XYZ file of C-alpha atoms in Angstrom:
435
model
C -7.021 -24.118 0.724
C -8.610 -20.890 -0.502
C -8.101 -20.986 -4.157
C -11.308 -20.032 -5.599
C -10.037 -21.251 -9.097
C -14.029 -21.092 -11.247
C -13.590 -17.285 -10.711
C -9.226 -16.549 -10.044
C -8.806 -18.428 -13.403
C -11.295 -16.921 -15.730
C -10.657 -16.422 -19.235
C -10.174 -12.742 -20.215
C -13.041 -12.342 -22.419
C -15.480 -13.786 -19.106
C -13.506 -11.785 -16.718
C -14.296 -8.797 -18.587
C -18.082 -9.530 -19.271
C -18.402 -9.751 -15.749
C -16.780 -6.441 -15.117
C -18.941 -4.878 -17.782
C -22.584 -6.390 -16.143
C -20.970 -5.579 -12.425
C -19.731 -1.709 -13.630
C -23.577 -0.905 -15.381
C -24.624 -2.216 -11.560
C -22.524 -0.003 -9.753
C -23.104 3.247 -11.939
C -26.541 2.394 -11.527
C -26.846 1.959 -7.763
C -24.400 5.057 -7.372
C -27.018 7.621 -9.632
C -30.346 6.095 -7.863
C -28.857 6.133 -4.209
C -26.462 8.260 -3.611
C -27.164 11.948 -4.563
C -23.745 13.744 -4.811
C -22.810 10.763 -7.178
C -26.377 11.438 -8.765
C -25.138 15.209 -9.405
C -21.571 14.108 -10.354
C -23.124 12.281 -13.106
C -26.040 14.233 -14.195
C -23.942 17.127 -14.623
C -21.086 15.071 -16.383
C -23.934 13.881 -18.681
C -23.684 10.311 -17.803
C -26.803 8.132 -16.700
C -26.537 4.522 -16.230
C -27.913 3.399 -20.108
C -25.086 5.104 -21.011
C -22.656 2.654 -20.125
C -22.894 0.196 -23.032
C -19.017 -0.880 -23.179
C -16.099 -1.146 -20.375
C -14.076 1.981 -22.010
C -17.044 4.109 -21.411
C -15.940 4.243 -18.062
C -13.600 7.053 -19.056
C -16.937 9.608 -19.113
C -17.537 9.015 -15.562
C -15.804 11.846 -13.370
C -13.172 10.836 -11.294
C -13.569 10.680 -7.399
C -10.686 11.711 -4.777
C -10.313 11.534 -1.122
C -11.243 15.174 -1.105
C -14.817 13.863 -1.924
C -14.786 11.717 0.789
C -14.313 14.645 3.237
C -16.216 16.974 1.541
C -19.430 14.615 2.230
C -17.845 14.060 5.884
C -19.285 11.770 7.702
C -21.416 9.428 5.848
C -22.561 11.551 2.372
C -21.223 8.958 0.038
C -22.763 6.196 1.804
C -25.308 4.015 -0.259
C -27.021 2.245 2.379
C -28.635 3.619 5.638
C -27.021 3.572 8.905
C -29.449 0.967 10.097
C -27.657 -1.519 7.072
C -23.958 -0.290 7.582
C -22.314 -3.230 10.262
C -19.090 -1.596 10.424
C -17.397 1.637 10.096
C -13.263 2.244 9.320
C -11.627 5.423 9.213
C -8.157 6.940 8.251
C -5.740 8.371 10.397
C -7.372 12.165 9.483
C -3.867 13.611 10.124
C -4.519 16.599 8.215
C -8.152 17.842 8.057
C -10.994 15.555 8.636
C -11.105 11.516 7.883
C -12.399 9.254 5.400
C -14.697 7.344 6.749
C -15.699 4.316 4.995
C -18.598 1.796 5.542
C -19.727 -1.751 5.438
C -22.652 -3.633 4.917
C -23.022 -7.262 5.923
C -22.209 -8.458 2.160
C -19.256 -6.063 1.816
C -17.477 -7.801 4.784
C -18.285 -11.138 3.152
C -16.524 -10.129 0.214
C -13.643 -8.035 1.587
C -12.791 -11.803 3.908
C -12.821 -13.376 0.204
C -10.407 -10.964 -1.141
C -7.857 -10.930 1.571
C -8.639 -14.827 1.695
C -7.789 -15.343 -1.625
C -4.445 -13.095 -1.418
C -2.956 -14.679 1.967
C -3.739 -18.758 0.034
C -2.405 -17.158 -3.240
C 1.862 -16.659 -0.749
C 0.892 -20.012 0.356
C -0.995 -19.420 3.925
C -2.792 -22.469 5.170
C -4.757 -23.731 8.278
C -1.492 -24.490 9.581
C -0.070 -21.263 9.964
C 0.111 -19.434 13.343
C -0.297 -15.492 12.269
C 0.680 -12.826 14.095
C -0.527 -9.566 13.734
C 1.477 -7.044 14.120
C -0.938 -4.044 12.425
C -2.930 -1.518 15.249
C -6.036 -2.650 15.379
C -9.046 0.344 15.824
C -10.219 2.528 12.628
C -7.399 1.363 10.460
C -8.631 -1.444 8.196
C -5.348 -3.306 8.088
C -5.278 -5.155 11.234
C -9.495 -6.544 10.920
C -9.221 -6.612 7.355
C -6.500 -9.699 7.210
C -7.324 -10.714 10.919
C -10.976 -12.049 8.802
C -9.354 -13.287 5.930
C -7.059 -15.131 7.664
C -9.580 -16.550 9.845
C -11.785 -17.649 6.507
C -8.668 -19.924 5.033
C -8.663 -21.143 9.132
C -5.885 -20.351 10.185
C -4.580 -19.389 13.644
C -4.421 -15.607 14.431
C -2.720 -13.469 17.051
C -4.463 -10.172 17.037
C -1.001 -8.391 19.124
C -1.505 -5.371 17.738
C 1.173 -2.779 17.235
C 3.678 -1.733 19.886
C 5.445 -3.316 23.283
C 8.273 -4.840 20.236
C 9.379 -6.709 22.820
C 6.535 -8.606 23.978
C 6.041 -9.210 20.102
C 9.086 -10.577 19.887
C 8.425 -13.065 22.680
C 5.027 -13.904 20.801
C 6.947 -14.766 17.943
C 8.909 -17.201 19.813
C 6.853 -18.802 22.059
C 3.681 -19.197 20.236
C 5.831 -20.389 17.198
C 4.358 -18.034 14.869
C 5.091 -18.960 11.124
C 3.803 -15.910 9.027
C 3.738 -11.920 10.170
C 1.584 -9.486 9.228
C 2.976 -5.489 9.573
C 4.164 -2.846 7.959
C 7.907 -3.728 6.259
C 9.526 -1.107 8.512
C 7.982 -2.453 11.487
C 8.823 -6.107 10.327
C 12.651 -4.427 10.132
C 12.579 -2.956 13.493
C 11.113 -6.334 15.043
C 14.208 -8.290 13.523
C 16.080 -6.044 15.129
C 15.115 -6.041 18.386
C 15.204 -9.896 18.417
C 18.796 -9.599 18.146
C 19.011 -7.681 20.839
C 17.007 -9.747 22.828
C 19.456 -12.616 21.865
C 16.417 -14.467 20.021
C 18.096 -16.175 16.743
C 16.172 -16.857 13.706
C 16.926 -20.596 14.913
C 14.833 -20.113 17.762
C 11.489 -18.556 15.420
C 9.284 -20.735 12.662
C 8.602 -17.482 10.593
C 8.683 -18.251 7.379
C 6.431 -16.029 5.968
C 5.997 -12.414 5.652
C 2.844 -10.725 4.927
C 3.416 -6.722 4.381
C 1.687 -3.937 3.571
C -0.052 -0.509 4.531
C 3.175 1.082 3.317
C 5.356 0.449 -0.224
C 8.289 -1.315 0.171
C 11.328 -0.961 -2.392
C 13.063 -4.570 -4.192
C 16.086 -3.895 -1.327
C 13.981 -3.369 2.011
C 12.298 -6.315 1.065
C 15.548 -8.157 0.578
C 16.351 -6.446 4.567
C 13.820 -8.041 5.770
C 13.862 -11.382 5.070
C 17.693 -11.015 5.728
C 16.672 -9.834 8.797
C 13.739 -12.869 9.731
C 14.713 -15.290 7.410
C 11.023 -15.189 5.943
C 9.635 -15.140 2.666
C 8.758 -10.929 2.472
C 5.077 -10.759 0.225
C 2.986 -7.658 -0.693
C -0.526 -6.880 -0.513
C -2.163 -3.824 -1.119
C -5.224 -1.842 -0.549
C -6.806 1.477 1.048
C -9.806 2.118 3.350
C -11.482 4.142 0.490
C -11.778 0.948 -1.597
C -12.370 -1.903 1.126
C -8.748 -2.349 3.062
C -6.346 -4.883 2.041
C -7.201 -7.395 -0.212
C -7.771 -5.164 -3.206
C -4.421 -6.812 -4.800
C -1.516 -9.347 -3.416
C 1.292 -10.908 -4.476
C 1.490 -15.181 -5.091
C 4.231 -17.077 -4.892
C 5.978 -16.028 -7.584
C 5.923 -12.369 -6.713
C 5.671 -11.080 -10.326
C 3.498 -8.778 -9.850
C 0.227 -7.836 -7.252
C -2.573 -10.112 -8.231
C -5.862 -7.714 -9.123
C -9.483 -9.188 -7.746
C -11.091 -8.110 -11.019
C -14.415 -9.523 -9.919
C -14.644 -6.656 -7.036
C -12.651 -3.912 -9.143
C -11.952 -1.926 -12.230
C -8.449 -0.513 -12.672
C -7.243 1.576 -14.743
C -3.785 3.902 -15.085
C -4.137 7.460 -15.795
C -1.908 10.366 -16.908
C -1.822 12.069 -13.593
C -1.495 15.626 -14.924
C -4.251 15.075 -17.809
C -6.646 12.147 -16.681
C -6.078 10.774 -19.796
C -6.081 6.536 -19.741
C -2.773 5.232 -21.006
C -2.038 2.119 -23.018
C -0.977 -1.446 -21.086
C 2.041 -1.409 -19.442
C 2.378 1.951 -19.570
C 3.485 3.747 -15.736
C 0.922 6.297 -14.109
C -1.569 6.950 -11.455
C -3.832 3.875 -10.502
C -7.649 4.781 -10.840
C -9.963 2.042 -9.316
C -13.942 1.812 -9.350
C -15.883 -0.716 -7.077
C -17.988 -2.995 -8.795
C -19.513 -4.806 -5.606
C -19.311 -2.378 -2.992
C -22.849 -1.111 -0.917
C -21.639 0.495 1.684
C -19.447 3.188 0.037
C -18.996 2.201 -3.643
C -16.340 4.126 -5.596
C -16.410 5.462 -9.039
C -13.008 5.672 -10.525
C -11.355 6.521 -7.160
C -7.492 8.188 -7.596
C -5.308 6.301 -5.557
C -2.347 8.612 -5.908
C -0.075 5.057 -6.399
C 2.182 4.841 -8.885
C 2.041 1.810 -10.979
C 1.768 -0.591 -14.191
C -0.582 -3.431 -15.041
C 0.104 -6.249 -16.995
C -2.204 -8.719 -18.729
C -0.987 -11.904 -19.402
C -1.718 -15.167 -17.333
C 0.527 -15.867 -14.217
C 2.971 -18.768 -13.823
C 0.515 -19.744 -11.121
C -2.395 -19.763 -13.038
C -4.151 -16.730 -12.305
C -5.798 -14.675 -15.258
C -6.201 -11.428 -12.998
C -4.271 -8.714 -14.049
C -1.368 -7.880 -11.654
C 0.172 -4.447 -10.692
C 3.181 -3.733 -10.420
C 4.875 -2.760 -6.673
C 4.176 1.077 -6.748
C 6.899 2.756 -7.174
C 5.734 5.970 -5.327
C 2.703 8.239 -4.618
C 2.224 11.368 -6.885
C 1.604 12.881 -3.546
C 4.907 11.734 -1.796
C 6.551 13.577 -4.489
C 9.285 15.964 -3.941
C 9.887 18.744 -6.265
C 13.752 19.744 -6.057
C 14.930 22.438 -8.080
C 12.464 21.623 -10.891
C 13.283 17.235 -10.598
C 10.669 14.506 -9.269
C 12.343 12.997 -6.293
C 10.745 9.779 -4.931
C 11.829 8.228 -1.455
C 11.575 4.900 -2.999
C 14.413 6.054 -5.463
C 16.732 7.521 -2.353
C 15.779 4.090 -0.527
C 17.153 1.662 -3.118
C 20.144 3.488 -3.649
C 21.018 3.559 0.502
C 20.040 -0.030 1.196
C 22.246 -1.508 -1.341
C 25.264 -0.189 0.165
C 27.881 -1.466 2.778
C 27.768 -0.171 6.126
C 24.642 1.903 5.562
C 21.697 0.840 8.437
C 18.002 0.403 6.708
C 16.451 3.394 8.543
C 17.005 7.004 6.856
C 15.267 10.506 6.789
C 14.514 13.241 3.809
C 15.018 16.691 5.159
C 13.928 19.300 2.901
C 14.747 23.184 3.341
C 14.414 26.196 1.196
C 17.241 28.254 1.747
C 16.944 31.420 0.181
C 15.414 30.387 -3.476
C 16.662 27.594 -3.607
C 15.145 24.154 -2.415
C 17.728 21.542 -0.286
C 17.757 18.027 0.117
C 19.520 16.100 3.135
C 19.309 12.828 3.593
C 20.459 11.467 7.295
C 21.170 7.359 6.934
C 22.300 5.517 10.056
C 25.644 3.638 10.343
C 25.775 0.394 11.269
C 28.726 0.414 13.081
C 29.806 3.755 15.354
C 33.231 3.106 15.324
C 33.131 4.710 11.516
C 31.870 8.132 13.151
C 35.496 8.326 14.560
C 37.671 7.544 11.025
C 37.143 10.862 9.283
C 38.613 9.896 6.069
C 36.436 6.504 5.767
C 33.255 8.687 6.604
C 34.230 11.643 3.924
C 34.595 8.824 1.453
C 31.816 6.895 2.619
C 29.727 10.480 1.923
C 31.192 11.090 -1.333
C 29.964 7.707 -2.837
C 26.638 7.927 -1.451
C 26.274 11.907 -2.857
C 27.495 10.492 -6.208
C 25.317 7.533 -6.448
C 22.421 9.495 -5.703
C 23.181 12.039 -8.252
C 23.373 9.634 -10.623
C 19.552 7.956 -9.678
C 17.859 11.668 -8.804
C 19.659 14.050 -11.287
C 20.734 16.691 -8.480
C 22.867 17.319 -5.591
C 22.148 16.458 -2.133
C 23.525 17.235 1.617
C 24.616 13.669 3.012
C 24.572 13.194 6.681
C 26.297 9.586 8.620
C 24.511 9.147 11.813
C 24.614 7.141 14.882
C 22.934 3.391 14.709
C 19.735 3.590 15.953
C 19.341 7.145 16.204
C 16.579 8.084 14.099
C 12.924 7.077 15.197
C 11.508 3.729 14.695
C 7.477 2.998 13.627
C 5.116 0.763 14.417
C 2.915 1.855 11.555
C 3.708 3.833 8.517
C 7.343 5.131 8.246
C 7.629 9.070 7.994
C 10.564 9.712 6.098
C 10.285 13.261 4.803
C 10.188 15.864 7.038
C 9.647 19.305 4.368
C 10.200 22.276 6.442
C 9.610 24.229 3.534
C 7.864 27.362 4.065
C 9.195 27.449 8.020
C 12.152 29.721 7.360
C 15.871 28.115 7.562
C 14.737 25.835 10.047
């Protein structure tokens, strides 16, 4: 068992001395090594014997992914090439990527985090893990494939794709936790069913998600759908991978490793740090990181953190599930839409499939908002009256969660596109006409 409980159960008074001596590290090894962090924080006025207390971390400048490609390839790096072991990158589907780095130490520690999150949902050297994440430049798939290997147990590095080989992996290996995105996870359960394989027939039992947020009710899908217990874990490529935060087996919360980083919530519009418990944009600075340390890094997530101990023992502080990205969203005739608000309303209804996409038009001034949701059954496409019905509930509960009016479309089952990765749910064709 990895349960590293010296350091996961520290007072908060130790765990915050620690972040104080680890944070006048960083800021130092950022100004002496790095020289557009050197510049960021000459010309913000801050040098490293200024940092005498943790709030003083509000006078360093922020950094955004828009740093990371501004320095493209490897001009926030702190260590040479001839040091750097390993090298991730994002997707880059718009613009260039973000490449990230690794020395030998930072893949120690980045195994330790994700080690510590997979023990903390109750993964053992008994499990048989399957993992269901593309491997390549995305850190998801090598950053739990090394964690898991640390706590010892047994992984299946499948990859992403050919569902219904997966599915037969699943089966015959008898595979007891998955790792992939919840929407994959979804689509996976789905095409065991129509492969005839029963939940009978599989030993999942655990579920371990991420790389996209996933909403109280497609959690609940899922498991309905594998008959697993569904668990979070979060991270990004700018700050390690996975294994910055994870859920235990309580699920109250996502489980911060304080001892690797700072976080902080922000006012998203001012910068301005709010109080505890209070909901904004998560801000998170490195404090062990060589290869590409990060000072005060804007996540984009939307979340809370909370303070108090665990039920399981834990003193880290825990996140809340984000509830949305300030980047995912929508601005509709002056309202904040969030998918995550569209997607709990859908999945909690009868008849209604899982899988549903935001269309978003501009018809003369005025901004539109369709959302297409799948039936389960076709039969309902032919009983008008049940489907006009059917649409008028749905268009009234989601006036009553988003404030405005929206265009509801029933679809066929299965019709809309299924993914192995992220889900793309908003298409904006904003700005292309009436298209």
């Amino acid at each position: 068992m990895f349960f590293q409980k010296e350091i996961e159960t520290m007072p908060r008074s130790k765990i915050r001395e620690l972040q104080l001596e680890r944070l006048k590290w960083t800021v130092a090894y950022c100004y002496e090594n790095i020289p557009f962090y050197h510049k960021r924080l000459s010309d913000a006025g801050v040098t490293p014997d200024k940092i005498k207390c943790l709030s003083d971390i509000q006078y360093i400048p922020f950094t955004t992914k828009a740093d990371i490609r501004d320095t493209y390839p490897f001009g926030l790096f702190g260590k040479p090439l001839k040091e750097i072991v390993r090298i991730h990158a994002s997707s880059g589907t718009t613009g260039k990527p973000t490449v990230v780095g690794y020395t030998r130490h930072d893949l120690d520690v980045w195994s330790d985090c994700v080690a510590r999150l997979c023990t903390a949902v109750g993964t053992t050297d008994e499990d048989i893990v399957q993992i269901s994440f593309g491997y390549g430049l995305f850190t998801g798939a090598l950053g739990l494939h090394y964690g898991l290997e640390k706590i010892g147990a047994t992984v299946v590095p499948a990859s992403s794709g050919n569902t219904q080989k997966q599915v037969m992996l699943l089966k015959d290996f008898g595979v007891t936790a998955l790792v992939s995105t919840p929407s994959y996870a979804l689509y996976m359960s789905e095409v065991a069913k129509e492969m005839g394989v029963s939940n009978d027939e599989l030993k999942l039992r655990l579920g371990l998600f991420g790389s996209e947020g996933c909403t109280p009710e497609m959690r609940m899908q899922v498991e309905k759908g594998f008959g697993l217990f569904a668990t979070d874990n979060y991270g990004m490529s700018e700050l390690m991978g996975p294994g910055v935060s994870g859920e235990c087996e309580h699920r109250c919360g996502l489980h911060i490793n304080e001892d690797h980083f700072l976080a902080e919530v922000i006012d998203a519009q001012t910068g301005d740090v709010l109080r505890e418990g209070e909901s904004g944009e998560l801000v998170v600075t490195t404090l062990t990181k060589e290869g590409i340390p990060m000072l005060r890094y804007r996540t984009k997530d939307i979340t809370r953190l909370h303070y108090e101990p665990c039920a399981c023992g834990r003193t880290f502080a825990r996140m809340e599930k984000t509830t949305g990205r300030t980047d995912d969203m929508l601005k509709i005739r002056g309202v904040n839409v969030f998918p995550s608000q569209i997607e709990s309303v859908l999945i909690s209804l009868e008849n209604i499939g899982p899988h549903y996409q935001l269309i978003v038009r501009r018809e003369g001034y005025m901004d539109t908002l369709e959302v297409r949701v799948e039936l389960i059954d076709s039969s309902l496409l032919d009983h008008y009256g049940a489907l006009e019905q059917m649409q008028k509930t749905i268009k009234s509960k989601l006036h009553t969660v988003l404030g405005i009016d929206c265009k509801v479309s029933l679809i066929e089952p299965k019709s809309l596109e299924r993914f192995q990765g992220k889900a793309k749910r908003v298409i904006d064709l904003r700005g292309q006409g009436n298209a």
